[in-house]
PDB file of C-alpha atoms in Angstrom:
ATOM      1  CA  MET S   1     -18.252  -7.185   9.573  1.00 47.00           C
ATOM      2  CA  LYS S   2     -16.114 -10.274   9.100  1.00 54.00           C
ATOM      3  CA  ILE S   3     -13.872 -10.010   6.049  1.00 58.00           C
ATOM      4  CA  ARG S   4     -12.567 -13.315   4.756  1.00 64.00           C
ATOM      5  CA  ARG S   5      -9.075 -13.009   3.359  1.00 72.00           C
ATOM      6  CA  THR S   6      -6.785 -15.529   1.719  1.00 76.00           C
ATOM      7  CA  LYS S   7      -3.530 -16.009   3.618  1.00 78.00           C
ATOM      8  CA  VAL S   8      -0.440 -17.803   2.381  1.00 80.00           C
ATOM      9  CA  HIS S   9       1.408 -20.329   4.525  1.00 75.00           C
ATOM     10  CA  GLY S  10       4.722 -22.004   3.808  1.00 72.00           C
ATOM     11  CA  ARG S  11       6.188 -19.265   1.615  1.00 85.00           C
ATOM     12  CA  ASP S  12       6.606 -15.501   1.445  1.00 92.00           C
ATOM     13  CA  ALA S  13       3.477 -13.523   0.611  1.00 96.00           C
ATOM     14  CA  VAL S  14       2.642 -10.003  -0.557  1.00 98.00           C
ATOM     15  CA  TYR S  15      -0.586  -8.194   0.343  1.00 98.00           C
ATOM     16  CA  HIS S  16      -2.090  -4.882  -0.672  1.00 98.00           C
ATOM     17  CA  CYS S  17      -3.896  -3.663   2.444  1.00 98.00           C
ATOM     18  CA  MET S  18      -6.200  -0.679   2.685  1.00 98.00           C
ATOM     19  CA  SER S  19      -8.224   0.848   5.509  1.00 97.00           C
ATOM     20  CA  ARG S  20     -10.646   3.757   5.377  1.00 97.00           C
ATOM     21  CA  VAL S  21     -11.837   6.242   8.005  1.00 97.00           C
ATOM     22  CA  VAL S  22     -15.398   5.740   9.245  1.00 95.00           C
ATOM     23  CA  ASN S  23     -17.942   7.475   6.980  1.00 93.00           C
ATOM     24  CA  GLY S  24     -15.085   8.432   4.654  1.00 92.00           C
ATOM     25  CA  GLU S  25     -14.446  11.621   6.648  1.00 95.00           C
ATOM     26  CA  ARG S  26     -11.311  13.515   5.622  1.00 96.00           C
ATOM     27  CA  LEU S  27      -9.767  13.737   9.069  1.00 97.00           C
ATOM     28  CA  PHE S  28      -6.063  13.562   8.297  1.00 98.00           C
ATOM     29  CA  GLN S  29      -4.047  16.720   7.753  1.00 98.00           C
ATOM     30  CA  ASP S  30      -0.264  16.711   7.355  1.00 98.00           C
ATOM     31  CA  ARG S  31       0.357  16.146  11.075  1.00 98.00           C
ATOM     32  CA  GLU S  32      -1.872  13.074  11.159  1.00 98.00           C
ATOM     33  CA  LYS S  33      -0.470  11.737   7.896  1.00 98.00           C
ATOM     34  CA  GLU S  34       3.059  12.086   9.232  1.00 98.00           C
ATOM     35  CA  MET S  35       2.225  10.188  12.415  1.00 98.00           C
ATOM     36  CA  LEU S  36       0.533   7.386  10.469  1.00 99.00           C
ATOM     37  CA  ARG S  37       3.511   7.267   8.087  1.00 99.00           C
ATOM     38  CA  LYS S  38       5.874   6.787  11.029  1.00 98.00           C
ATOM     39  CA  MET S  39       3.702   4.065  12.535  1.00 98.00           C
ATOM     40  CA  ILE S  40       3.528   2.168   9.228  1.00 99.00           C
ATOM     41  CA  TRP S  41       7.322   1.830   9.261  1.00 98.00           C
ATOM     42  CA  GLN S  42       7.656   1.382  13.026  1.00 97.00           C
ATOM     43  CA  VAL S  43       5.160  -1.462  13.314  1.00 98.00           C
ATOM     44  CA  ALA S  44       6.653  -3.143  10.235  1.00 98.00           C
ATOM     45  CA  ASP S  45      10.013  -3.312  12.013  1.00 97.00           C
ATOM     46  CA  PHE S  46       8.382  -4.803  15.106  1.00 96.00           C
ATOM     47  CA  CYS S  47       6.377  -7.364  13.130  1.00 96.00           C
ATOM     48  CA  GLY S  48       9.274  -8.376  10.894  1.00 96.00           C
ATOM     49  CA  VAL S  49       7.442  -7.514   7.670  1.00 97.00           C
ATOM     50  CA  GLU S  50       8.635  -5.372   4.764  1.00 98.00           C
ATOM     51  CA  VAL S  51       6.823  -2.294   3.473  1.00 99.00           C
ATOM     52  CA  LEU S  52       7.348  -2.287  -0.303  1.00 98.00           C
ATOM     53  CA  THR S  53       5.425   0.954  -0.748  1.00 99.00           C
ATOM     54  CA  TYR S  54       2.507   2.783   0.876  1.00 99.00           C
ATOM     55  CA  CYS S  55       0.354   5.890   0.599  1.00 99.00           C
ATOM     56  CA  VAL S  56      -1.431   7.879   3.311  1.00 99.00           C
ATOM     57  CA  MET S  57      -4.394   9.983   2.178  1.00 98.00           C
ATOM     58  CA  SER S  58      -6.795  12.245   4.082  1.00 98.00           C
ATOM     59  CA  ASN S  59      -9.329   9.491   4.811  1.00 98.00           C
ATOM     60  CA  HIS S  60      -7.566   6.185   4.120  1.00 98.00           C
ATOM     61  CA  PHE S  61      -4.205   4.534   3.657  1.00 99.00           C
ATOM     62  CA  HIS S  62      -2.657   1.808   1.523  1.00 99.00           C
ATOM     63  CA  VAL S  63       0.333  -0.409   2.243  1.00 99.00           C
ATOM     64  CA  LEU S  64       1.977  -3.029   0.030  1.00 99.00           C
ATOM     65  CA  LEU S  65       3.360  -5.526   2.490  1.00 98.00           C
ATOM     66  CA  ARG S  66       5.734  -8.457   2.091  1.00 98.00           C
ATOM     67  CA  VAL S  67       5.375 -11.071   4.840  1.00 96.00           C
ATOM     68  CA  PRO S  68       8.376 -13.437   4.962  1.00 94.00           C
ATOM     69  CA  ASP S  69       7.698 -17.051   5.816  1.00 89.00           C
ATOM     70  CA  GLY S  70       9.224 -18.855   8.775  1.00 79.00           C
ATOM     71  CA  GLN S  71      11.294 -16.142  10.423  1.00 82.00           C
ATOM     72  CA  ARG S  72      13.552 -17.210  13.267  1.00 88.00           C
ATOM     73  CA  VAL S  73      13.650 -14.576  15.981  1.00 92.00           C
ATOM     74  CA  ASP S  74      16.088 -15.026  18.859  1.00 91.00           C
ATOM     75  CA  ASP S  75      15.580 -13.314  22.211  1.00 90.00           C
ATOM     76  CA  ALA S  76      17.978 -10.460  21.445  1.00 90.00           C
ATOM     77  CA  GLU S  77      16.051  -9.636  18.264  1.00 92.00           C
ATOM     78  CA  LEU S  78      12.768 -10.067  20.119  1.00 90.00           C
ATOM     79  CA  MET S  79      13.734  -7.391  22.638  1.00 89.00           C
ATOM     80  CA  ARG S  80      15.127  -5.115  19.923  1.00 92.00           C
ATOM     81  CA  ARG S  81      11.764  -5.228  18.183  1.00 93.00           C
ATOM     82  CA  TYR S  82       9.982  -4.624  21.485  1.00 90.00           C
ATOM     83  CA  ARG S  83      12.020  -1.451  21.989  1.00 89.00           C
ATOM     84  CA  VAL S  84      11.203  -0.360  18.437  1.00 92.00           C
ATOM     85  CA  LEU S  85       7.528  -0.323  19.323  1.00 89.00           C
ATOM     86  CA  TYR S  86       8.269   1.725  22.451  1.00 80.00           C
ATOM     87  CA  PRO S  87      11.136   4.033  21.388  1.00 73.00           C
ATOM     88  CA  LYS S  88      10.615   6.476  24.267  1.00 72.00           C
ATOM     89  CA  PRO S  89       9.664   4.302  27.234  1.00 66.00           C
ATOM     90  CA  THR S  90       8.567   5.695  30.559  1.00 63.00           C
ATOM     91  CA  LYS S  91      10.479   4.735  33.681  1.00 61.00           C
ATOM     92  CA  TYR S  92       7.923   2.000  34.274  1.00 56.00           C
ATOM     93  CA  GLN S  93       8.274   0.661  30.745  1.00 65.00           C
ATOM     94  CA  ALA S  94      12.081   0.796  30.939  1.00 58.00           C
ATOM     95  CA  GLY S  95      11.888  -1.344  34.060  1.00 60.00           C
ATOM     96  CA  SER S  96       9.544  -3.701  32.259  1.00 74.00           C
ATOM     97  CA  VAL S  97      12.076  -4.176  29.454  1.00 76.00           C
ATOM     98  CA  LYS S  98      14.700  -5.201  31.990  1.00 78.00           C
ATOM     99  CA  VAL S  99      12.254  -7.587  33.616  1.00 78.00           C
ATOM    100  CA  LEU S 100      11.289  -9.073  30.260  1.00 80.00           C
ATOM    101  CA  THR S 101      14.936  -9.568  29.325  1.00 82.00           C
ATOM    102  CA  SER S 102      15.640 -11.295  32.638  1.00 83.00           C
ATOM    103  CA  GLN S 103      12.619 -13.547  32.225  1.00 81.00           C
ATOM    104  CA  LEU S 104      13.708 -14.592  28.747  1.00 84.00           C
ATOM    105  CA  GLU S 105      17.234 -15.320  29.952  1.00 84.00           C
ATOM    106  CA  ALA S 106      15.825 -17.540  32.702  1.00 82.00           C
ATOM    107  CA  ASP S 107      13.867 -19.508  30.061  1.00 80.00           C
ATOM    108  CA  SER S 108      11.172 -20.410  32.569  1.00 81.00           C
ATOM    109  CA  GLU S 109       7.637 -21.432  31.687  1.00 84.00           C
ATOM    110  CA  GLU S 110       6.658 -17.800  32.135  1.00 82.00           C
ATOM    111  CA  ALA S 111       9.390 -16.821  29.673  1.00 82.00           C
ATOM    112  CA  GLN S 112       8.111 -19.310  27.124  1.00 86.00           C
ATOM    113  CA  GLN S 113       4.614 -17.858  27.407  1.00 88.00           C
ATOM    114  CA  LEU S 114       5.988 -14.335  27.023  1.00 84.00           C
ATOM    115  CA  ARG S 115       8.026 -15.356  23.994  1.00 87.00           C
ATOM    116  CA  ALA S 116       5.023 -17.019  22.377  1.00 90.00           C
ATOM    117  CA  LYS S 117       2.827 -13.987  23.075  1.00 89.00           C
ATOM    118  CA  LEU S 118       5.253 -11.597  21.387  1.00 90.00           C
ATOM    119  CA  LEU S 119       6.006 -13.883  18.461  1.00 91.00           C
ATOM    120  CA  ALA S 120       2.274 -14.298  17.796  1.00 92.00           C
ATOM    121  CA  ARG S 121       2.183 -10.589  16.930  1.00 93.00           C
ATOM    122  CA  MET S 122       4.882 -10.961  14.289  1.00 94.00           C
ATOM    123  CA  GLY S 123       4.995 -12.217  10.720  1.00 93.00           C
ATOM    124  CA  ASP S 124       1.247 -11.887  10.139  1.00 94.00           C
ATOM    125  CA  VAL S 125      -0.584  -9.380   7.948  1.00 96.00           C
ATOM    126  CA  SER S 126      -3.625  -9.159  10.242  1.00 95.00           C
ATOM    127  CA  GLU S 127      -1.519  -8.540  13.349  1.00 96.00           C
ATOM    128  CA  TYR S 128       0.410  -5.845  11.510  1.00 97.00           C
ATOM    129  CA  MET S 129      -2.696  -3.971  10.391  1.00 97.00           C
ATOM    130  CA  LYS S 130      -4.323  -4.392  13.793  1.00 96.00           C
ATOM    131  CA  ALA S 131      -1.307  -2.840  15.520  1.00 96.00           C
ATOM    132  CA  VAL S 132      -1.042   0.096  13.090  1.00 98.00           C
ATOM    133  CA  LYS S 133      -4.731   0.928  13.292  1.00 97.00           C
ATOM    134  CA  GLN S 134      -5.031   0.524  17.057  1.00 96.00           C
ATOM    135  CA  ARG S 135      -1.930   2.566  17.864  1.00 96.00           C
ATOM    136  CA  PHE S 136      -2.922   5.343  15.494  1.00 98.00           C
ATOM    137  CA  SER S 137      -6.509   5.394  16.814  1.00 97.00           C
ATOM    138  CA  VAL S 138      -5.268   5.856  20.381  1.00 96.00           C
ATOM    139  CA  TRP S 139      -2.954   8.681  19.316  1.00 97.00           C
ATOM    140  CA  PHE S 140      -5.608  10.361  17.143  1.00 97.00           C
ATOM    141  CA  ASN S 141      -8.393  10.205  19.736  1.00 97.00           C
ATOM    142  CA  ARG S 142      -6.120  11.473  22.491  1.00 96.00           C
ATOM    143  CA  ASN S 143      -4.849  14.397  20.411  1.00 96.00           C
ATOM    144  CA  HIS S 144      -8.278  15.371  19.109  1.00 96.00           C
ATOM    145  CA  LYS S 145     -10.178  14.807  22.359  1.00 94.00           C
ATOM    146  CA  ARG S 146     -12.511  12.313  20.759  1.00 93.00           C
ATOM    147  CA  TYR S 147     -13.549   8.743  21.491  1.00 90.00           C
ATOM    148  CA  GLY S 148     -15.035   5.827  19.622  1.00 92.00           C
ATOM    149  CA  THR S 149     -14.060   4.057  16.445  1.00 94.00           C
ATOM    150  CA  LEU S 150     -11.892   5.772  13.851  1.00 97.00           C
ATOM    151  CA  TRP S 151     -11.785   3.116  11.131  1.00 97.00           C
ATOM    152  CA  ALA S 152     -14.638   1.740   9.030  1.00 92.00           C
ATOM    153  CA  ASP S 153     -14.894  -2.039   9.460  1.00 83.00           C
ATOM    154  CA  ARG S 154     -11.787  -4.187   9.084  1.00 88.00           C
ATOM    155  CA  PHE S 155      -9.128  -3.588   6.490  1.00 94.00           C
ATOM    156  CA  LYS S 156      -9.374  -4.787   2.902  1.00 94.00           C
ATOM    157  CA  SER S 157      -6.613  -6.920   1.452  1.00 95.00           C
ATOM    158  CA  VAL S 158      -5.626  -8.329  -1.922  1.00 96.00           C
ATOM    159  CA  LEU S 159      -3.139 -11.181  -2.180  1.00 96.00           C
ATOM    160  CA  VAL S 160      -0.604 -10.150  -4.841  1.00 98.00           C
ATOM    161  CA  GLU S 161       1.813 -12.283  -6.818  1.00 97.00           C
ATOM    162  CA  GLY S 162       5.102 -11.256  -5.269  1.00 96.00           C
ATOM    163  CA  HIS S 163       7.256 -10.547  -8.290  1.00 95.00           C
ATOM    164  CA  GLY S 164       7.265  -9.140 -11.810  1.00 95.00           C
ATOM    165  CA  ASN S 165       4.390  -7.352 -13.503  1.00 96.00           C
ATOM    166  CA  PRO S 166       1.706  -7.962 -10.814  1.00 97.00           C
ATOM    167  CA  LEU S 167       3.876  -6.543  -8.028  1.00 98.00           C
ATOM    168  CA  GLN S 168       5.171  -3.629 -10.097  1.00 97.00           C
ATOM    169  CA  THR S 169       1.720  -2.643 -11.341  1.00 97.00           C
ATOM    170  CA  MET S 170       0.233  -2.765  -7.843  1.00 98.00           C
ATOM    171  CA  ALA S 171       3.074  -0.645  -6.435  1.00 98.00           C
ATOM    172  CA  ALA S 172       2.583   1.981  -9.143  1.00 98.00           C
ATOM    173  CA  TYR S 173      -1.184   2.046  -8.538  1.00 98.00           C
ATOM    174  CA  ILE S 174      -0.631   2.700  -4.826  1.00 98.00           C
ATOM    175  CA  ASP S 175       1.932   5.452  -5.399  1.00 98.00           C
ATOM    176  CA  LEU S 176      -0.406   7.193  -7.862  1.00 97.00           C
ATOM    177  CA  ASN S 177      -3.142   7.775  -5.259  1.00 97.00           C
ATOM    178  CA  PRO S 178      -2.370  11.497  -4.815  1.00 97.00           C
ATOM    179  CA  VAL S 179      -2.301  11.942  -8.605  1.00 95.00           C
ATOM    180  CA  ARG S 180      -5.758  10.373  -8.960  1.00 93.00           C
ATOM    181  CA  ALA S 181      -6.982  12.646  -6.161  1.00 93.00           C
ATOM    182  CA  GLY S 182      -5.709  15.725  -8.011  1.00 93.00           C
ATOM    183  CA  ILE S 183      -3.315  16.701  -5.205  1.00 96.00           C
ATOM    184  CA  VAL S 184      -0.125  16.518  -7.297  1.00 96.00           C
ATOM    185  CA  GLU S 185       0.817  15.716 -10.881  1.00 93.00           C
ATOM    186  CA  ASP S 186       3.850  13.690  -9.848  1.00 95.00           C
ATOM    187  CA  PRO S 187       3.852  11.303  -6.850  1.00 97.00           C
ATOM    188  CA  LYS S 188       7.423  12.324  -5.999  1.00 97.00           C
ATOM    189  CA  ASP S 189       5.924  15.627  -4.819  1.00 98.00           C
ATOM    190  CA  TYR S 190       3.628  13.927  -2.289  1.00 98.00           C
ATOM    191  CA  ARG S 191       5.747  13.076   0.727  1.00 96.00           C
ATOM    192  CA  PHE S 192       3.343  10.569   2.275  1.00 98.00           C
ATOM    193  CA  CYS S 193       3.992   7.762  -0.220  1.00 98.00           C
ATOM    194  CA  GLY S 194       6.750   5.215  -0.675  1.00 98.00           C
ATOM    195  CA  TYR S 195       7.920   6.492  -4.056  1.00 98.00           C
ATOM    196  CA  ALA S 196       8.455  10.036  -2.756  1.00 98.00           C
ATOM    197  CA  GLU S 197      10.440   8.718   0.205  1.00 98.00           C
ATOM    198  CA  ALA S 198      12.577   6.600  -2.105  1.00 98.00           C
ATOM    199  CA  VAL S 199      13.294   9.627  -4.322  1.00 97.00           C
ATOM    200  CA  VAL S 200      14.607  11.684  -1.384  1.00 97.00           C
ATOM    201  CA  GLY S 201      16.819   8.852  -0.159  1.00 97.00           C
ATOM    202  CA  VAL S 202      14.941   7.061   2.639  1.00 98.00           C
ATOM    203  CA  LYS S 203      16.730   3.706   2.779  1.00 97.00           C
ATOM    204  CA  ALA S 204      13.760   1.547   3.775  1.00 97.00           C
ATOM    205  CA  ALA S 205      11.615   2.992   0.970  1.00 98.00           C
ATOM    206  CA  GLN S 206      14.434   2.506  -1.528  1.00 97.00           C
ATOM    207  CA  ALA S 207      14.871  -1.106  -0.415  1.00 97.00           C
ATOM    208  CA  GLY S 208      11.165  -1.717  -0.983  1.00 97.00           C
ATOM    209  CA  LEU S 209      11.298  -0.272  -4.489  1.00 97.00           C
ATOM    210  CA  VAL S 210      14.415  -2.285  -5.366  1.00 96.00           C
ATOM    211  CA  HIS S 211      12.595  -5.442  -4.251  1.00 96.00           C
ATOM    212  CA  VAL S 212       9.600  -4.547  -6.425  1.00 97.00           C
ATOM    213  CA  TRP S 213      11.811  -4.180  -9.495  1.00 96.00           C
ATOM    214  CA  SER S 214      14.414  -6.877  -8.764  1.00 92.00           C
ATOM    215  CA  ASP S 215      12.932  -9.231 -11.385  1.00 86.00           C
ATOM    216  CA  HIS S 216      13.340  -6.430 -13.914  1.00 78.00           C
ATOM    217  CA  GLY S 217      17.095  -6.480 -13.338  1.00 75.00           C
ATOM    218  CA  ALA S 218      16.989  -3.357 -11.166  1.00 70.00           C
ATOM    219  CA  LYS S 219      19.454  -4.194  -8.406  1.00 76.00           C
ATOM    220  CA  GLN S 220      20.384  -0.564  -7.703  1.00 91.00           C
ATOM    221  CA  VAL S 221      18.178   2.242  -6.424  1.00 94.00           C
ATOM    222  CA  GLN S 222      18.485   4.464  -9.496  1.00 93.00           C
ATOM    223  CA  SER S 223      17.558   1.614 -11.833  1.00 94.00           C
ATOM    224  CA  ALA S 224      14.475   0.845  -9.727  1.00 95.00           C
ATOM    225  CA  LEU S 225      13.454   4.519  -9.623  1.00 95.00           C
ATOM    226  CA  GLN S 226      13.784   4.821 -13.403  1.00 94.00           C
ATOM    227  CA  ALA S 227      11.784   1.645 -14.042  1.00 94.00           C
ATOM    228  CA  HIS S 228       9.049   2.738 -11.629  1.00 96.00           C
ATOM    229  CA  ARG S 229       8.851   6.171 -13.210  1.00 95.00           C
ATOM    230  CA  LEU S 230       8.582   4.680 -16.679  1.00 94.00           C
ATOM    231  CA  LEU S 231       5.609   2.574 -15.551  1.00 94.00           C
ATOM    232  CA  ILE S 232       3.969   5.575 -13.875  1.00 93.00           C
ATOM    233  CA  PHE S 233       4.338   7.962 -16.806  1.00 91.00           C
ATOM    234  CA  GLY S 234       4.688   5.656 -19.793  1.00 84.00           C
ATOM    235  CA  LYS S 235       6.431   7.297 -22.733  1.00 65.00           C
ATOM    236  CA  HIS S 236       6.161  10.631 -20.896  1.00 54.00           C
ATOM    237  CA  ALA S 237       8.464   9.404 -18.124  1.00 48.00           C
ATOM    238  CA  ALA S 238      10.907  12.257 -18.564  1.00 43.00           C
ATOM    239  CA  GLY S 239       8.233  14.820 -17.720  1.00 45.00           C
ATOM    240  CA  ALA S 240       6.013  15.294 -14.697  1.00 44.00           C
ATOM    241  CA  GLY S 241       2.720  16.013 -16.433  1.00 43.00           C
ATOM    242  CA  LEU S 242      -0.275  13.748 -16.875  1.00 43.00           C
ATOM    243  CA  SER S 243      -1.082  12.009 -20.093  1.00 45.00           C
ATOM    244  CA  ASP S 244      -2.821  14.193 -22.658  1.00 50.00           C
ATOM    245  CA  MET S 245      -6.011  12.155 -22.191  1.00 57.00           C
ATOM    246  CA  THR S 246      -8.229  13.405 -19.376  1.00 61.00           C
ATOM    247  CA  ARG S 247      -9.612  11.058 -16.750  1.00 63.00           C
ATOM    248  CA  GLU S 248     -13.167  11.755 -17.948  1.00 69.00           C
ATOM    249  CA  ARG S 249     -12.264  10.840 -21.516  1.00 70.00           C
ATOM    250  CA  ALA S 250     -10.509   7.699 -20.294  1.00 67.00           C
ATOM    251  CA  LEU S 251     -13.620   6.549 -18.447  1.00 67.00           C
ATOM    252  CA  LYS S 252     -15.762   7.193 -21.503  1.00 72.00           C
ATOM    253  CA  VAL S 253     -13.471   5.021 -23.620  1.00 69.00           C
ATOM    254  CA  LEU S 254     -13.679   2.232 -21.039  1.00 67.00           C
ATOM    255  CA  ASP S 255     -17.354   2.309 -20.104  1.00 64.00           C
ATOM    256  CA  GLU S 256     -19.131   3.552 -23.223  1.00 58.00           C
ATOM    257  CA  GLU S 257     -16.828   2.375 -25.971  1.00 55.00           C
ATOM    258  CA  ASP S 258     -15.572  -0.819 -24.264  1.00 61.00           C
ATOM    259  CA  GLY S 259     -12.072   0.119 -25.351  1.00 68.00           C
ATOM    260  CA  GLN S 260      -8.570  -0.211 -23.973  1.00 78.00           C
ATOM    261  CA  LEU S 261      -6.121   2.393 -22.747  1.00 81.00           C
ATOM    262  CA  PRO S 262      -2.360   2.444 -22.143  1.00 84.00           C
ATOM    263  CA  LYS S 263      -1.446   1.148 -18.715  1.00 88.00           C
ATOM    264  CA  SER S 264       0.031   4.492 -17.609  1.00 87.00           C
ATOM    265  CA  VAL S 265      -3.338   6.130 -18.367  1.00 85.00           C
ATOM    266  CA  MET S 266      -5.359   3.363 -16.705  1.00 87.00           C
ATOM    267  CA  LEU S 267      -3.328   3.679 -13.518  1.00 92.00           C
ATOM    268  CA  ARG S 268      -4.628   7.243 -13.183  1.00 88.00           C
ATOM    269  CA  CYS S 269      -8.177   5.943 -12.963  1.00 87.00           C
ATOM    270  CA  ARG S 270      -9.690   4.230  -9.965  1.00 90.00           C
ATOM    271  CA  VAL S 271      -9.478   0.519 -10.824  1.00 91.00           C
ATOM    272  CA  ARG S 272     -11.267  -1.709  -8.326  1.00 91.00           C
ATOM    273  CA  TYR S 273      -9.282  -4.786  -9.329  1.00 93.00           C
ATOM    274  CA  PHE S 274      -6.465  -3.434  -7.166  1.00 96.00           C
ATOM    275  CA  THR S 275      -8.601  -3.035  -4.039  1.00 94.00           C
ATOM    276  CA  ASP S 276     -11.417  -5.577  -4.462  1.00 91.00           C
ATOM    277  CA  GLY S 277      -9.965  -8.264  -6.719  1.00 90.00           C
ATOM    278  CA  ALA S 278      -9.199 -10.605  -3.757  1.00 91.00           C
ATOM    279  CA  ILE S 279      -6.226 -12.265  -5.495  1.00 95.00           C
ATOM    280  CA  LEU S 280      -4.204 -10.535  -8.216  1.00 97.00           C
ATOM    281  CA  GLY S 281      -1.447 -11.963 -10.378  1.00 97.00           C
ATOM    282  CA  SER S 282      -0.871 -14.056 -13.455  1.00 97.00           C
ATOM    283  CA  ALA S 283      -3.691 -16.417 -14.396  1.00 95.00           C
ATOM    284  CA  GLU S 284      -1.553 -19.333 -13.214  1.00 96.00           C
ATOM    285  CA  PHE S 285      -0.903 -17.703  -9.834  1.00 96.00           C
ATOM    286  CA  VAL S 286      -4.557 -16.834  -9.240  1.00 95.00           C
ATOM    287  CA  HIS S 287      -5.726 -20.284 -10.311  1.00 94.00           C
ATOM    288  CA  GLY S 288      -3.428 -21.799  -7.689  1.00 93.00           C
ATOM    289  CA  PHE S 289      -5.489 -20.187  -4.916  1.00 90.00           C
ATOM    290  CA  THR S 290      -9.008 -20.876  -6.169  1.00 90.00           C
ATOM    291  CA  GLY S 291      -9.321 -23.966  -3.973  1.00 88.00           C
ATOM    292  CA  ALA S 292      -8.275 -22.109  -0.833  1.00 86.00           C
ATOM    293  CA  TRP S 293     -10.602 -19.221  -1.691  1.00 84.00           C
ATOM    294  CA  GLN S 294     -13.496 -21.667  -2.171  1.00 86.00           C
ATOM    295  CA  ARG S 295     -12.868 -23.466   1.150  1.00 86.00           C
ATOM    296  CA  GLU S 296     -12.503 -20.260   3.158  1.00 83.00           C
ATOM    297  CA  ARG S 297     -15.882 -19.031   1.958  1.00 81.00           C
ATOM    298  CA  GLY S 298     -17.698 -22.356   1.971  1.00 83.00           C
ATOM    299  CA  ARG S 299     -18.616 -22.088  -1.701  1.00 84.00           C
ATOM    300  CA  LYS S 300     -19.951 -25.082  -3.600  1.00 85.00           C
ATOM    301  CA  TYR S 301     -17.926 -24.330  -6.721  1.00 85.00           C
ATOM    302  CA  PRO S 302     -14.482 -22.794  -7.192  1.00 85.00           C
ATOM    303  CA  PRO S 303     -14.396 -19.210  -8.464  1.00 87.00           C
ATOM    304  CA  LYS S 304     -13.516 -18.231 -11.995  1.00 90.00           C
ATOM    305  CA  VAL S 305     -10.190 -16.670 -12.856  1.00 92.00           C
ATOM    306  CA  ASN S 306     -11.060 -13.381 -14.547  1.00 92.00           C
ATOM    307  CA  PRO S 307      -8.609 -11.573 -16.845  1.00 92.00           C
ATOM    308  CA  MET S 308      -8.370  -7.863 -16.104  1.00 92.00           C
ATOM    309  CA  ARG S 309      -9.858  -5.680 -18.808  1.00 87.00           C
ATOM    310  CA  GLY S 310      -9.447  -2.065 -19.846  1.00 85.00           C
ATOM    311  CA  SER S 311      -5.754  -2.135 -20.734  1.00 88.00           C
ATOM    312  CA  ASP S 312      -2.903  -4.358 -21.805  1.00 88.00           C
ATOM    313  CA  TRP S 313      -2.258  -5.615 -18.287  1.00 93.00           C
ATOM    314  CA  GLY S 314       0.052  -8.391 -19.455  1.00 90.00           C
ATOM    315  CA  ASP S 315      -1.855 -11.521 -18.324  1.00 90.00           C
ATOM    316  CA  LEU S 316      -3.006 -10.007 -15.025  1.00 96.00           C
ATOM    317  CA  ALA S 317      -6.054 -11.724 -13.561  1.00 95.00           C
ATOM    318  CA  VAL S 318      -8.185 -11.601 -10.414  1.00 95.00           C
ATOM    319  CA  ILE S 319     -10.738 -13.819  -8.697  1.00 91.00           C
ATOM    320  CA  GLN S 320     -13.394 -11.137  -8.288  1.00 76.00           C
ATOM    321  CA  GLY S 321     -14.507 -10.232 -11.827  1.00 67.00           C
ATOM    322  CA  LEU S 322     -16.187  -6.970 -10.737  1.00 72.00           C
ATOM    323  CA  ARG S 323     -18.311  -6.597 -13.830  1.00 67.00           C
ATOM    324  CA  ARG S 324     -19.940  -3.397 -12.592  1.00 68.00           C
ATOM    325  CA  GLN S 325     -18.214  -0.096 -11.852  1.00 70.00           C
ATOM    326  CA  VAL S 326     -14.715  -1.477 -12.227  1.00 79.00           C
ATOM    327  CA  PHE S 327     -13.353   1.932 -13.173  1.00 76.00           C
ATOM    328  CA  GLY S 328     -13.931   5.283 -11.552  1.00 65.00           C
TER     329      GLY S 328
END
């Protein structure tokens, strides 16, 4: 099924991407999660994109991805990235690297075609997700003696305003996946998410979290970790437990009483705005993409900008209003 997605050109962009296993089967144990975790980082290095946070679950994964605009990649960097994607080359592949390097140095027509082919796989959200999913599928099928498709359809994506409250709220929602699933009470105890990696000192994960909170004045890792934890746990940030309100009670307040809940409580519910909202940010940010969204889908009229309900989201809005079953 063709999924139309809004892409940004001419400036940096942030996307929340998600892909689910076919039929929702829970196929990933710790070994599979670890391999997918490694590939998420590995392919990001090759593609020249930045993983701000991520979460790998038993039947799907999320990644919050920053795609820089207009990267300049010289031939030395091009070959470094190529080696990143093939860290343990065979003898044949090692020879190929030497051949590729020689071709690029010669700057022939063949070299220009090679350069263009490699660069086309970089700096693009679709190419990144394609590479992650294809490489993991090959590994998974080979190791489990299976064949056929592993992933259901194409990946979902939400264009996210790349700073401040929209970015911070989306990052927290992604890191809280294992809490919503009842696996842990604190995401720092689930090692297959960006927040947990940042807590234990993984530099790339820490850099992503610092970027998320840079507008908040968090230039250092500890400041970013504290700010993220405060958003995740609200006034209970010092402790690891959930809010006193149960998830069932929270949903009753939202659906039956049409009420509002604290953001830290809402983030423990499944909120489809974060996965199906198409474009998420301030009302001004979302409104700026209504024309592009309309053209991409061939709609007669531009879409409405819908404020997010259910909590004090701080002016967050989406294009897809999702009037039914927003919360779960």
